[in-house]
XYZ file of C-alpha atoms in Angstrom:
380
model
C 54.589 -35.099 -92.627
C 54.679 -34.359 -88.960
C 53.630 -30.718 -89.333
C 50.627 -31.625 -91.382
C 49.436 -34.137 -88.772
C 49.676 -31.498 -86.010
C 47.708 -29.040 -88.106
C 45.006 -31.600 -88.696
C 44.719 -32.286 -84.988
C 44.334 -28.581 -84.206
C 41.671 -28.265 -86.870
C 39.678 -31.111 -85.473
C 39.524 -29.443 -81.993
C 38.796 -25.927 -83.249
C 35.395 -24.189 -82.644
C 33.502 -23.588 -85.903
C 33.020 -19.935 -86.911
C 29.301 -20.458 -86.942
C 29.249 -20.793 -83.155
C 28.435 -17.766 -80.914
C 29.116 -16.751 -77.346
C 26.262 -14.806 -75.764
C 25.087 -13.872 -79.285
C 28.526 -12.764 -80.511
C 30.021 -14.590 -83.558
C 33.427 -16.121 -83.329
C 34.673 -14.365 -86.430
C 37.341 -12.503 -84.543
C 38.358 -11.222 -81.097
C 35.401 -11.059 -78.719
C 34.928 -8.413 -76.017
C 32.468 -9.503 -73.293
C 30.948 -6.889 -71.002
C 29.232 -7.503 -67.632
C 25.822 -7.387 -69.242
C 26.808 -10.047 -71.788
C 27.157 -12.600 -68.987
C 24.408 -11.324 -66.672
C 26.771 -9.664 -64.194
C 27.001 -6.218 -62.588
C 29.439 -3.786 -64.032
C 32.453 -2.864 -61.879
C 31.321 0.754 -62.170
C 27.955 2.233 -61.460
C 25.033 1.255 -63.598
C 23.540 4.721 -63.456
C 23.051 7.790 -61.254
C 19.611 8.729 -60.031
C 18.422 11.846 -58.200
C 16.353 12.316 -55.044
C 15.293 10.386 -51.981
C 13.048 7.994 -53.915
C 16.142 6.393 -55.372
C 16.133 3.524 -57.853
C 12.710 2.362 -59.136
C 11.782 -1.226 -58.417
C 11.612 -2.155 -62.065
C 14.995 -0.699 -63.052
C 17.682 -2.968 -64.437
C 19.788 -4.783 -61.884
C 22.978 -2.987 -61.012
C 24.888 -0.665 -58.737
C 23.391 2.805 -58.590
C 24.519 6.137 -57.187
C 21.623 7.919 -55.545
C 22.461 11.590 -55.413
C 21.031 13.579 -52.501
C 21.551 17.108 -51.380
C 25.027 17.223 -49.918
C 25.969 13.551 -50.375
C 25.130 10.342 -52.202
C 24.156 6.787 -51.388
C 25.171 3.490 -52.986
C 22.238 1.239 -53.871
C 22.672 -2.346 -55.067
C 19.508 -3.263 -57.019
C 18.379 -6.767 -57.885
C 15.471 -7.114 -60.312
C 14.177 -10.550 -61.317
C 10.914 -9.044 -62.602
C 8.798 -11.989 -61.490
C 7.276 -13.609 -58.437
C 5.859 -12.035 -55.294
C 9.201 -10.365 -54.568
C 10.383 -9.068 -57.934
C 13.039 -6.663 -56.616
C 15.411 -6.189 -53.673
C 17.621 -3.246 -52.850
C 20.509 -2.707 -50.406
C 21.437 0.856 -49.493
C 24.526 2.062 -47.619
C 26.183 5.350 -46.652
C 29.818 6.329 -46.437
C 31.940 5.411 -43.368
C 29.630 2.528 -42.413
C 27.010 5.032 -41.244
C 24.102 2.763 -42.128
C 22.921 -0.191 -44.176
C 19.256 -0.790 -45.053
C 17.079 -2.827 -47.363
C 13.691 -2.778 -48.982
C 11.791 -5.196 -51.237
C 9.010 -4.853 -53.778
C 5.697 -6.732 -53.832
C 4.294 -8.114 -57.059
C 3.824 -5.169 -59.441
C 3.115 -2.694 -56.580
C 6.743 -1.713 -56.107
C 8.251 -0.582 -52.795
C 5.363 -0.171 -50.344
C 7.479 0.077 -47.187
C 10.202 2.494 -46.148
C 13.791 1.397 -45.816
C 14.447 -1.032 -42.939
C 17.797 -0.506 -41.256
C 20.168 -3.202 -40.074
C 21.451 -2.828 -36.517
C 25.242 -3.005 -36.358
C 27.973 -2.379 -33.808
C 28.094 1.169 -35.122
C 24.389 1.616 -35.615
C 23.001 0.242 -32.325
C 19.266 0.269 -31.566
C 17.922 2.568 -28.847
C 15.904 1.256 -25.917
C 12.771 2.637 -27.561
C 13.604 0.799 -30.823
C 13.431 -2.583 -29.129
C 10.752 -1.720 -26.520
C 13.116 -1.624 -23.599
C 13.814 0.740 -20.703
C 16.702 3.200 -20.783
C 19.304 2.933 -18.029
C 17.663 5.791 -16.159
C 14.247 4.111 -16.509
C 15.652 0.728 -15.480
C 17.248 2.264 -12.353
C 13.885 3.696 -11.427
C 12.002 0.452 -12.052
C 14.351 -2.273 -10.802
C 16.726 -2.991 -7.923
C 20.334 -3.369 -9.148
C 22.004 -6.613 -8.074
C 24.807 -6.315 -5.464
C 24.396 -2.562 -5.207
C 22.952 -0.283 -2.534
C 19.620 1.028 -3.716
C 17.218 3.664 -2.512
C 13.757 3.715 -4.021
C 10.573 5.660 -3.601
C 8.539 2.944 -5.318
C 7.000 -0.301 -4.032
C 8.869 -3.556 -3.598
C 6.457 -6.459 -3.996
C 7.810 -9.952 -3.659
C 6.645 -13.469 -2.876
C 8.037 -15.179 0.212
C 10.852 -17.651 -0.258
C 9.284 -21.109 -0.042
C 11.762 -22.742 2.294
C 9.353 -25.594 3.037
C 8.958 -26.904 -0.526
C 12.076 -25.481 -2.181
C 15.277 -26.365 -0.370
C 17.315 -24.305 -2.848
C 15.673 -21.131 -1.530
C 16.905 -21.775 2.036
C 19.535 -19.127 2.759
C 19.368 -17.656 6.257
C 22.355 -15.493 5.388
C 20.015 -13.289 3.339
C 17.223 -11.094 4.584
C 13.715 -11.554 3.219
C 10.254 -13.004 3.587
C 10.132 -16.735 4.391
C 7.536 -19.496 4.363
C 8.588 -21.985 6.999
C 5.372 -23.774 8.075
C 6.916 -24.664 11.492
C 9.085 -27.285 9.794
C 12.447 -25.564 9.972
C 14.244 -24.623 13.215
C 11.017 -23.670 14.947
C 10.951 -20.309 13.173
C 7.162 -20.229 12.883
C 4.844 -20.404 9.840
C 5.795 -17.201 8.047
C 8.697 -14.892 8.942
C 10.438 -11.638 8.229
C 14.094 -12.598 8.434
C 16.923 -10.107 8.983
C 20.411 -11.416 8.283
C 23.552 -9.829 9.735
C 25.399 -7.875 7.025
C 28.853 -9.016 8.097
C 28.363 -12.773 7.714
C 27.146 -15.184 5.050
C 25.139 -17.507 7.328
C 22.599 -17.291 10.120
C 25.054 -15.878 12.672
C 23.480 -13.054 14.706
C 20.303 -13.171 12.552
C 17.012 -11.970 13.953
C 13.436 -12.197 12.800
C 9.742 -11.931 13.478
C 7.525 -14.968 12.854
C 3.787 -15.243 12.334
C 1.419 -18.118 13.050
C -1.140 -19.559 10.612
C -3.535 -19.939 13.525
C -4.741 -23.466 12.835
C -5.758 -23.742 16.505
C -8.267 -20.872 16.354
C -8.298 -17.100 16.468
C -6.058 -17.042 19.519
C -3.188 -18.482 17.495
C -4.067 -16.803 14.204
C -2.646 -13.483 15.353
C 0.254 -14.855 17.362
C 3.613 -13.286 16.556
C 7.079 -13.947 18.034
C 10.642 -12.721 17.693
C 13.494 -15.186 17.222
C 17.294 -15.083 17.363
C 20.447 -16.915 16.251
C 23.663 -16.647 18.229
C 27.206 -15.854 17.001
C 27.648 -19.462 15.849
C 24.443 -19.488 13.822
C 22.641 -21.681 16.379
C 18.914 -21.039 16.777
C 18.218 -19.812 20.306
C 14.450 -19.971 20.283
C 11.654 -17.437 20.070
C 9.732 -15.173 22.446
C 6.084 -14.258 22.232
C 5.187 -10.664 21.308
C 2.059 -9.642 23.166
C -0.806 -8.032 21.190
C -4.117 -6.515 22.127
C -5.435 -10.049 22.504
C -3.034 -10.436 25.443
C -3.774 -7.179 27.223
C -6.162 -8.887 29.685
C -4.139 -12.058 30.030
C -3.116 -12.801 33.596
C -0.328 -14.921 32.138
C 1.582 -11.753 31.311
C 1.829 -10.732 35.011
C 5.051 -11.685 36.836
C 4.837 -14.492 39.397
C 4.242 -13.195 42.962
C 2.667 -9.793 42.162
C -0.457 -9.247 44.284
C -3.476 -8.676 42.025
C -6.935 -7.446 43.008
C -9.409 -10.100 41.740
C -13.090 -9.289 41.455
C -14.374 -12.710 42.499
C -14.362 -14.742 45.716
C -12.316 -17.609 44.227
C -9.003 -17.286 42.345
C -8.559 -18.456 38.706
C -6.576 -21.572 37.894
C -2.861 -21.188 38.625
C -3.309 -18.497 41.283
C -3.271 -18.487 45.059
C -5.134 -16.250 47.524
C -2.981 -13.924 49.657
C -4.296 -15.277 52.952
C -1.079 -15.994 54.806
C -0.913 -19.590 53.559
C 2.359 -21.505 53.159
C 3.369 -23.013 49.799
C 5.907 -25.552 48.508
C 8.884 -23.719 47.043
C 9.917 -26.814 45.088
C 6.536 -26.873 43.399
C 6.525 -23.099 42.854
C 10.193 -22.062 42.510
C 9.415 -18.657 40.948
C 6.981 -17.860 43.706
C 9.682 -18.907 46.165
C 11.997 -16.248 44.714
C 9.366 -13.592 45.446
C 8.559 -14.974 48.933
C 11.666 -16.756 50.269
C 9.877 -17.564 53.537
C 7.534 -19.898 51.646
C 4.573 -18.025 53.014
C 2.224 -15.579 51.322
C 1.260 -12.317 52.993
C -2.233 -12.154 54.466
C -3.878 -9.287 52.614
C -7.452 -10.014 53.642
C -8.898 -6.745 54.925
C -5.566 -4.970 54.516
C -4.368 -1.909 52.564
C -1.060 -2.154 50.639
C 1.381 0.692 51.348
C 4.423 1.621 49.287
C 7.764 0.931 50.949
C 9.373 4.145 52.274
C 12.723 3.300 50.623
C 14.537 6.297 52.039
C 11.798 8.907 51.767
C 11.527 9.207 55.587
C 7.745 9.279 55.708
C 7.276 5.746 56.976
C 10.872 4.851 57.767
C 12.212 1.893 59.665
C 10.170 -0.742 57.822
C 11.113 -3.679 55.566
C 9.410 -5.301 52.627
C 6.294 -7.336 53.682
C 6.395 -5.843 57.239
C 2.980 -5.488 58.862
C 1.838 -2.223 60.502
C -1.011 -1.781 63.004
C -3.627 0.907 62.687
C -2.891 4.197 64.387
C -4.544 7.573 64.890
C -2.308 10.560 64.322
C -1.614 12.485 67.525
C -3.665 15.700 67.929
C -5.170 17.998 70.559
C -8.480 19.836 71.290
C -8.828 23.434 72.475
C -11.625 25.525 74.021
C -11.859 29.157 75.182
C -12.270 30.229 78.863
C -12.954 33.576 80.504
C -10.186 35.002 82.704
C -10.371 37.740 85.391
C -7.936 40.618 85.847
C -5.544 38.337 87.775
C -5.270 35.891 84.867
C -7.249 33.163 86.633
C -10.097 31.326 84.956
C -13.522 32.390 86.147
C -15.444 29.649 87.900
C -18.653 28.804 86.201
C -17.520 29.804 82.690
C -18.865 26.467 81.349
C -22.129 25.281 82.666
C -23.830 21.901 82.547
C -27.434 21.104 83.155
C -29.151 19.279 86.024
C -29.239 19.499 89.822
C -25.699 18.321 90.554
C -23.960 21.480 91.735
C -20.278 22.050 92.034
C -17.231 21.438 89.764
C -17.737 18.730 87.086
C -15.943 17.261 83.936
C -17.754 16.685 80.615
C -16.550 14.238 77.931
C -16.407 14.762 74.091
C -18.701 12.493 72.042
C -17.099 9.220 70.806
C -19.497 8.330 67.967
C -17.786 6.502 64.980
C -16.570 3.120 63.656
C -14.059 0.554 64.858
C -11.202 1.974 62.717
C -10.037 4.985 60.774
C -10.086 4.305 56.973
C -10.588 5.924 53.553
C -13.411 5.108 51.189
C -12.701 1.763 49.457
C -13.874 -1.179 47.347
C -13.133 -4.773 48.374
C -11.186 -7.123 46.043
C -9.635 -10.539 46.654
C -5.833 -10.300 46.531
C -4.255 -13.186 44.594
C -0.830 -14.032 43.190
C 0.277 -16.019 40.137
C 1.783 -19.237 41.456
C 3.940 -20.335 38.431
């Protein structure tokens, strides 16, 4: 009988009525709830009141935490064992926040809720230990932006000598050069032109390390690049160490020297001739190739149109001269207007009319008070 065989097969595969599912007998229809299979209910597990929320040892589930004016949703996990027996997630409506807290052993929740940072709930600068924008603007220089600051700017010099990647003469800054690059000196303050990206039109001030002694230690110079970015050299900037240096005096200027012999590189103004090929700069000052003889002479400023000592040229010599003058004396006259004979009388036995001279006591020349120096000129 085919029907009987089919029935027997079904009976062999049937579950005995003595079997149970999660403690429920198979005697009829079985209704399984979330708790029967260890799952959360689709609805809330319970509603609790107040800010304290769901206790750590409550049954796992989804709870409504009722507060004044609104409510929170708390998902509570309780395994009731281990160092972390419970975990809770808490959220507000409209994605306003999400936070968590966890229990320790049997002590429960010892810490306050810890919030997650999200795109809607972003941390503040204070939350992460950072500056605000206003504070950052006051502490730092924005990149590629004009900046005015009342604070200090402290920076190391760009190490152009050891770090080739830092070499950018199209940017202003402090440079360490060590004489190895373009003759810019040891250390430099470099000023780049704002309209170009390279060294074109750049200027700077360089400083010496002074390895050759104190004279070089304080040596400073200014340098320049031309419109093509080609280095054009540097020029020494004189300091107080140079104030007594004869090397700073132009070639050919007469100088009063307090010794009888000139220093090295200088000639005495004694009328001597010199080789203009050997001393070309001196030749520009004295085209005749001959120095003026200033021994025993005073130097006088050229009239140059003032009309006090007119008619003279540069380096022209002038003899001594006594300014014209006259002497006067009084004489007695009679009623006819004639001088009375005998108004002036001399002494002695020589009678009759006689002339008397004025005293000629004095030196060999007319001169002011003076101090003697040796006049010299720088030769080259």
